[in-house]
């Protein structure tokens, strides 16, 4: 059987949701798939679940390795992939039955190297649709990719995920595109930057077949790891861009767009730090935010934040940026508390 899509699934202690993930994959209407599960040193029953399901469906492949992180696990899967195209799924998520048939048919129709799609995300008990605003059902050629798509990776995270896309395996192998190891944030975005610089044609389908799940475990982990989140954001901001990416974007102000993305990321962290948590005390939250807004790299990025972007913000965002400029950690706490209360009242009636 000629394999049309290789789906790579890194697995680490994912037994709670793993069976549902696997079932969504083996139910794909596109039968010519292989599902490469890379067990990244799981200490729960994940390996046993995959082994049992492999006996029922030979398209399931299992690779065991010592724990090395999600990027290393995906790279292991890339090295083993035999399909015409490659997709990625996280072990606690699931996909609709026609996900890979829809993306593969679009790839073949336009003979393109990457297919973008939308995805569904579960956040705070609500299901949200994440959409792109690219032309639907049209061939997107090199000029459009450089002018309209690549800059998005500099100013936001909304295209970062690799899970709502498929990539031509031939291009990935020929250009030796892989996930960067040793960083804890932004690895998907860097992989996409490198892939998009290497391709000539892409397309976007207005379809949401990937379901991202925010699990209770990950929420708990967020609370425990909050102290390190800003350090990871700093690392991602300092990570050098691929040379071919900078060459492709010689026409844009890279520094300003990266500053905009970094500041927005930090604003999201402030909301996270000041959110309800029984595991992080009030004085710790204030200390996290004070450390962030006083940091020299943060202040430099704020100075590079594009003035036009500030003018286009709403009243809430404008006040937020003003308090950041004034280094007022307590003021920011008050604004986020007010915003949360207002949203609760809106949702309540």
Short mmCIF file of C-alpha atoms in Angstrom, two decimals:
data_model
loop_
_atom_site.label_atom_id
_atom_site.label_comp_id
_atom_site.label_asym_id
_atom_site.label_seq_id
_atom_site.Cartn_x
_atom_site.Cartn_y
_atom_site.Cartn_z
CA UNK A 1 0.00 0.00 0.00
CA UNK A 2 1.40 3.39 -1.01
CA UNK A 3 1.24 5.58 2.10
CA UNK A 4 -0.36 8.93 1.42
CA UNK A 5 -0.04 10.50 4.89
CA UNK A 6 2.28 9.65 7.78
CA UNK A 7 0.88 10.95 11.06
CA UNK A 8 3.43 11.46 13.86
CA UNK A 9 2.21 11.33 17.46
CA UNK A 10 4.67 12.00 20.32
CA UNK A 11 3.51 10.26 23.50
CA UNK A 12 4.47 11.00 27.08
CA UNK A 13 2.27 9.74 29.93
CA UNK A 14 -0.88 10.20 27.88
CA UNK A 15 -2.86 7.08 28.81
CA UNK A 16 -5.98 9.01 29.91
CA UNK A 17 -6.80 10.26 26.39
CA UNK A 18 -4.61 8.07 24.21
CA UNK A 19 -7.22 5.46 23.24
CA UNK A 20 -9.58 8.20 22.00
CA UNK A 21 -6.75 9.76 19.99
CA UNK A 22 -5.83 6.43 18.40
CA UNK A 23 -9.45 5.60 17.59
CA UNK A 24 -9.89 8.93 15.81
CA UNK A 25 -6.85 8.11 13.67
CA UNK A 26 -7.67 4.54 12.69
CA UNK A 27 -11.18 5.73 11.77
CA UNK A 28 -9.83 8.04 9.06
CA UNK A 29 -11.69 7.84 5.76
CA UNK A 30 -8.29 8.09 4.06
CA UNK A 31 -7.16 4.51 4.60
CA UNK A 32 -3.64 4.87 3.13
CA UNK A 33 -2.12 6.29 6.31
CA UNK A 34 0.47 5.20 8.81
CA UNK A 35 0.39 6.32 12.43
CA UNK A 36 3.82 6.64 14.02
CA UNK A 37 3.61 6.76 17.81
CA UNK A 38 6.88 7.83 19.41
CA UNK A 39 6.79 6.79 23.05
CA UNK A 40 9.06 9.36 24.69
CA UNK A 41 9.88 7.47 27.88
CA UNK A 42 6.32 7.25 29.25
CA UNK A 43 6.03 5.86 32.77
CA UNK A 44 2.31 5.10 32.67
CA UNK A 45 0.36 2.62 30.57
CA UNK A 46 0.74 4.47 27.25
CA UNK A 47 3.07 1.92 25.67
CA UNK A 48 0.74 -0.97 26.49
CA UNK A 49 -2.24 0.82 24.94
CA UNK A 50 -0.36 1.39 21.68
CA UNK A 51 0.95 -2.18 21.58
CA UNK A 52 -2.56 -3.56 22.05
CA UNK A 53 -4.03 -1.38 19.31
CA UNK A 54 -1.13 -2.18 16.97
CA UNK A 55 -2.18 -5.84 17.08
CA UNK A 56 -5.59 -4.72 15.79
CA UNK A 57 -4.34 -2.34 13.08
CA UNK A 58 -0.99 -2.80 11.33
CA UNK A 59 -0.94 0.84 10.24
CA UNK A 60 0.03 1.71 13.82
CA UNK A 61 3.79 1.84 14.37
CA UNK A 62 5.45 2.21 17.76
CA UNK A 63 8.92 3.61 18.39
CA UNK A 64 10.20 3.65 21.97
CA UNK A 65 12.91 6.06 23.11
CA UNK A 66 14.23 7.59 26.32
CA UNK A 67 12.54 10.81 27.34
CA UNK A 68 13.97 13.63 25.22
CA UNK A 69 11.06 16.02 24.76
CA UNK A 70 8.37 16.60 22.16
CA UNK A 71 10.69 18.06 19.50
CA UNK A 72 13.08 15.11 19.64
CA UNK A 73 10.12 12.70 19.52
CA UNK A 74 8.72 14.39 16.42
CA UNK A 75 12.14 14.32 14.77
CA UNK A 76 12.31 10.58 15.43
CA UNK A 77 8.94 10.26 13.70
CA UNK A 78 10.12 12.37 10.75
CA UNK A 79 13.09 10.08 10.22
CA UNK A 80 10.76 7.06 10.10
CA UNK A 81 7.94 8.57 7.99
CA UNK A 82 7.29 6.88 4.64
CA UNK A 83 4.23 8.82 3.49
CA UNK A 84 3.85 11.29 0.65
CA UNK A 85 2.74 13.89 3.20
CA UNK A 86 3.30 14.27 6.93
CA UNK A 87 0.89 15.33 9.67
CA UNK A 88 1.19 15.73 13.43
CA UNK A 89 -1.20 14.96 16.29
CA UNK A 90 -0.70 15.40 20.03
CA UNK A 91 -1.60 12.34 22.09
CA UNK A 92 -4.32 14.02 24.17
CA UNK A 93 -6.09 15.51 21.12
CA UNK A 94 -8.24 13.93 18.43
CA UNK A 95 -9.19 14.48 14.79
CA UNK A 96 -12.36 14.17 12.76
CA UNK A 97 -12.73 11.11 10.55
CA UNK A 98 -12.29 13.03 7.29
CA UNK A 99 -9.37 15.19 8.47
CA UNK A 100 -6.56 13.68 6.42
CA UNK A 101 -8.70 12.90 3.39
CA UNK A 102 -9.74 16.57 3.24
CA UNK A 103 -6.20 17.88 3.55
CA UNK A 104 -4.69 15.29 1.21
CA UNK A 105 -7.24 15.91 -1.55
CA UNK A 106 -6.49 19.65 -1.33
CA UNK A 107 -2.75 18.94 -1.54
CA UNK A 108 -3.18 16.80 -4.64
CA UNK A 109 -5.64 19.16 -6.28
CA UNK A 110 -3.18 22.05 -6.16
CA UNK A 111 0.01 19.94 -6.16
CA UNK A 112 1.18 21.97 -3.18
CA UNK A 113 3.75 21.38 -0.47
CA UNK A 114 1.81 22.55 2.61
CA UNK A 115 -1.92 22.61 3.37
CA UNK A 116 -3.28 24.91 6.08
CA UNK A 117 -6.59 24.32 7.85
CA UNK A 118 -8.50 25.61 10.87
CA UNK A 119 -8.79 23.87 14.23
CA UNK A 120 -11.03 23.67 17.27
CA UNK A 121 -9.70 24.38 20.75
CA UNK A 122 -11.16 23.75 24.17
CA UNK A 123 -10.35 26.57 26.59
CA UNK A 124 -12.00 27.01 30.00
CA UNK A 125 -14.81 24.66 29.03
CA UNK A 126 -15.62 26.48 25.77
CA UNK A 127 -14.93 25.28 22.24
CA UNK A 128 -13.32 27.96 20.08
CA UNK A 129 -12.71 27.95 16.34
CA UNK A 130 -9.29 29.19 15.27
CA UNK A 131 -9.41 30.38 11.66
CA UNK A 132 -7.01 31.83 9.13
CA UNK A 133 -7.88 34.62 6.73
CA UNK A 134 -6.05 33.38 3.65
CA UNK A 135 -7.81 32.94 0.29
CA UNK A 136 -9.86 29.73 0.42
CA UNK A 137 -9.35 26.96 -2.10
CA UNK A 138 -6.70 28.78 -4.14
CA UNK A 139 -3.09 28.05 -4.93
CA UNK A 140 -0.84 30.27 -2.77
CA UNK A 141 2.47 30.73 -4.55
CA UNK A 142 5.89 31.85 -3.37
CA UNK A 143 5.24 35.59 -3.64
CA UNK A 144 2.08 35.38 -1.53
CA UNK A 145 3.77 33.11 1.03
CA UNK A 146 6.62 35.59 1.53
CA UNK A 147 4.43 38.69 1.58
CA UNK A 148 1.33 37.53 3.48
CA UNK A 149 2.04 34.31 5.39
CA UNK A 150 5.61 34.45 6.68
CA UNK A 151 5.19 37.84 8.44
CA UNK A 152 2.36 36.36 10.53
CA UNK A 153 4.91 34.12 12.27
CA UNK A 154 6.78 37.22 13.43
CA UNK A 155 3.83 39.07 14.94
CA UNK A 156 1.63 36.33 16.41
CA UNK A 157 1.38 32.66 17.41
CA UNK A 158 -1.86 31.90 15.60
CA UNK A 159 -0.27 29.89 12.75
CA UNK A 160 2.35 28.14 14.87
CA UNK A 161 0.69 24.75 15.32
CA UNK A 162 1.87 21.93 13.07
CA UNK A 163 -1.20 19.85 13.92
CA UNK A 164 -3.67 21.54 11.53
CA UNK A 165 -1.38 21.17 8.49
CA UNK A 166 0.22 18.54 6.28
CA UNK A 167 3.66 18.84 4.67
CA UNK A 168 5.16 17.20 1.60
CA UNK A 169 7.65 14.66 2.94
CA UNK A 170 10.00 15.05 -0.05
CA UNK A 171 10.56 18.74 0.79
CA UNK A 172 11.05 18.06 4.51
CA UNK A 173 13.69 15.43 3.77
CA UNK A 174 15.48 17.29 0.97
CA UNK A 175 15.83 20.45 3.05
CA UNK A 176 16.51 18.57 6.31
CA UNK A 177 13.77 20.45 8.13
CA UNK A 178 13.42 19.41 11.77
CA UNK A 179 12.14 20.67 15.10
CA UNK A 180 14.68 22.61 17.18
CA UNK A 181 15.63 20.83 20.39
CA UNK A 182 16.71 22.59 23.55
CA UNK A 183 13.99 25.25 23.54
CA UNK A 184 10.73 25.02 25.48
CA UNK A 185 8.57 27.47 23.53
CA UNK A 186 8.03 28.27 19.87
CA UNK A 187 9.39 25.06 18.34
CA UNK A 188 6.32 24.63 16.12
CA UNK A 189 6.71 28.16 14.78
CA UNK A 190 10.37 27.65 13.89
CA UNK A 191 9.58 24.38 12.11
CA UNK A 192 6.89 26.14 10.08
CA UNK A 193 9.20 29.05 9.24
CA UNK A 194 11.80 26.68 7.85
CA UNK A 195 9.22 24.62 5.96
CA UNK A 196 7.52 27.64 4.38
CA UNK A 197 10.85 29.09 3.24
CA UNK A 198 11.59 25.80 1.46
CA UNK A 199 8.29 25.41 -0.40
CA UNK A 200 6.91 26.96 -3.56
CA UNK A 201 3.18 26.31 -3.22
CA UNK A 202 0.62 26.10 -0.41
CA UNK A 203 -3.14 26.19 -0.02
CA UNK A 204 -5.70 26.87 2.71
CA UNK A 205 -8.90 24.90 3.24
CA UNK A 206 -11.70 26.39 5.34
CA UNK A 207 -12.11 23.26 7.41
CA UNK A 208 -11.64 22.46 11.11
CA UNK A 209 -10.85 18.80 11.68
CA UNK A 210 -8.36 18.99 14.53
CA UNK A 211 -9.60 19.20 18.13
CA UNK A 212 -7.11 20.60 20.63
CA UNK A 213 -7.85 19.68 24.23
CA UNK A 214 -6.74 21.76 27.21
CA UNK A 215 -6.47 19.01 29.83
CA UNK A 216 -6.77 19.38 33.57
CA UNK A 217 -3.27 17.99 33.90
CA UNK A 218 -1.82 20.67 31.68
CA UNK A 219 -3.65 23.36 33.66
CA UNK A 220 -2.11 22.03 36.87
CA UNK A 221 1.27 21.93 35.21
CA UNK A 222 0.84 25.55 34.17
CA UNK A 223 0.30 26.58 37.79
CA UNK A 224 3.41 24.70 38.91
CA UNK A 225 5.59 26.05 36.11
CA UNK A 226 4.43 29.67 36.05
CA UNK A 227 7.70 30.88 37.51
CA UNK A 228 9.53 29.70 34.38
CA UNK A 229 7.09 30.90 31.71
CA UNK A 230 8.67 34.31 31.25
CA UNK A 231 12.13 32.75 31.01
CA UNK A 232 10.82 30.53 28.18
CA UNK A 233 9.31 33.55 26.43
CA UNK A 234 12.68 35.31 26.68
CA UNK A 235 14.40 32.27 25.21
CA UNK A 236 11.97 32.14 22.30
CA UNK A 237 12.40 35.88 21.67
CA UNK A 238 16.20 35.52 21.64
CA UNK A 239 16.17 32.44 19.38
CA UNK A 240 17.82 33.36 16.05
CA UNK A 241 15.56 33.24 13.03
CA UNK A 242 16.55 30.89 10.20
CA UNK A 243 18.76 32.71 7.68
CA UNK A 244 16.49 31.87 4.75
CA UNK A 245 13.54 33.26 6.71
CA UNK A 246 15.30 36.59 7.22
CA UNK A 247 16.23 36.67 3.53
CA UNK A 248 12.62 36.05 2.49
CA UNK A 249 11.44 38.88 4.77
CA UNK A 250 13.94 41.56 3.85
CA UNK A 251 10.97 43.79 2.98
CA UNK A 252 9.50 43.94 6.51
CA UNK A 253 10.61 45.42 9.84
CA UNK A 254 11.51 42.15 11.54
CA UNK A 255 12.54 43.78 14.83
CA UNK A 256 9.22 45.61 15.28
CA UNK A 257 7.10 42.57 14.43
CA UNK A 258 9.07 40.33 16.81
CA UNK A 259 8.73 42.95 19.57
CA UNK A 260 4.98 43.08 18.98
CA UNK A 261 4.71 39.31 19.28
CA UNK A 262 6.86 39.20 22.42
CA UNK A 263 4.90 41.95 24.18
CA UNK A 264 1.60 40.28 23.30
CA UNK A 265 2.96 36.99 24.63
CA UNK A 266 3.93 38.71 27.87
CA UNK A 267 0.48 40.29 28.15
CA UNK A 268 -1.02 36.80 27.90
CA UNK A 269 1.37 35.69 30.65
CA UNK A 270 0.22 38.55 32.88
CA UNK A 271 -3.37 37.35 32.49
CA UNK A 272 -2.21 33.82 33.26
CA UNK A 273 -0.24 34.89 36.33
CA UNK A 274 -3.17 36.91 37.67
CA UNK A 275 -5.75 34.21 36.98
CA UNK A 276 -7.41 32.23 39.81
CA UNK A 277 -4.98 29.73 41.34
CA UNK A 278 -4.81 27.99 44.69
CA UNK A 279 -1.20 26.98 44.11
CA UNK A 280 0.36 30.41 43.51
CA UNK A 281 0.08 33.01 46.24
CA UNK A 282 -0.77 36.65 45.62
CA UNK A 283 2.69 37.98 46.47
CA UNK A 284 4.22 35.42 44.08
CA UNK A 285 1.95 36.58 41.26
CA UNK A 286 2.96 40.19 41.85
CA UNK A 287 6.63 39.15 41.93
CA UNK A 288 6.30 37.29 38.59
CA UNK A 289 4.75 40.29 36.86
CA UNK A 290 7.10 42.82 38.45
CA UNK A 291 10.10 40.77 37.29
CA UNK A 292 8.69 40.70 33.77
CA UNK A 293 7.79 44.35 33.28
CA UNK A 294 11.08 45.56 34.77
CA UNK A 295 13.27 43.23 32.72
CA UNK A 296 15.68 45.04 30.38
CA UNK A 297 14.77 42.88 27.36
CA UNK A 298 11.07 43.51 27.97
CA UNK A 299 11.65 47.28 28.20
CA UNK A 300 13.63 47.25 24.94
CA UNK A 301 10.92 45.26 23.20
CA UNK A 302 8.30 47.69 24.50
CA UNK A 303 10.31 50.56 22.98
CA UNK A 304 10.26 48.70 19.64
CA UNK A 305 6.52 47.95 19.82
CA UNK A 306 5.10 49.54 16.63
CA UNK A 307 3.30 52.85 17.42
CA UNK A 308 0.60 52.02 14.85
CA UNK A 309 -0.18 48.80 16.73
CA UNK A 310 -0.71 50.80 19.94
CA UNK A 311 -3.08 53.19 18.22
CA UNK A 312 -5.20 50.32 16.90
CA UNK A 313 -5.83 48.79 20.34
CA UNK A 314 -9.11 49.09 22.20
CA UNK A 315 -9.59 50.98 25.46
CA UNK A 316 -8.74 47.98 27.65
CA UNK A 317 -5.57 47.18 25.73
CA UNK A 318 -4.58 50.84 25.73
CA UNK A 319 -4.88 51.03 29.53
CA UNK A 320 -2.99 47.75 29.84
CA UNK A 321 -0.07 49.03 27.76
CA UNK A 322 -0.04 52.29 29.74
CA UNK A 323 0.22 50.42 33.05
CA UNK A 324 3.00 48.29 31.60
CA UNK A 325 4.85 51.44 30.55
CA UNK A 326 4.45 52.76 34.11
CA UNK A 327 5.73 49.44 35.55
CA UNK A 328 2.62 49.14 37.72
CA UNK A 329 2.23 45.48 38.70
CA UNK A 330 -0.57 46.30 41.17
CA UNK A 331 -2.41 48.39 38.58
CA UNK A 332 -2.26 45.50 36.12
CA UNK A 333 -3.69 43.17 38.77
CA UNK A 334 -6.63 45.53 39.26
CA UNK A 335 -7.31 45.78 35.53
CA UNK A 336 -7.22 42.01 34.98
CA UNK A 337 -9.47 41.41 38.00
CA UNK A 338 -11.98 43.94 36.64
CA UNK A 339 -11.87 42.36 33.19
CA UNK A 340 -12.44 38.87 34.62
CA UNK A 341 -15.40 40.09 36.71
CA UNK A 342 -16.93 41.87 33.71
CA UNK A 343 -16.59 38.75 31.55
CA UNK A 344 -18.25 36.61 34.25
CA UNK A 345 -21.18 39.00 34.40
CA UNK A 346 -21.49 38.98 30.59
CA UNK A 347 -21.49 35.19 30.48
CA UNK A 348 -23.97 35.04 33.34
CA UNK A 349 -26.56 37.07 31.63
#
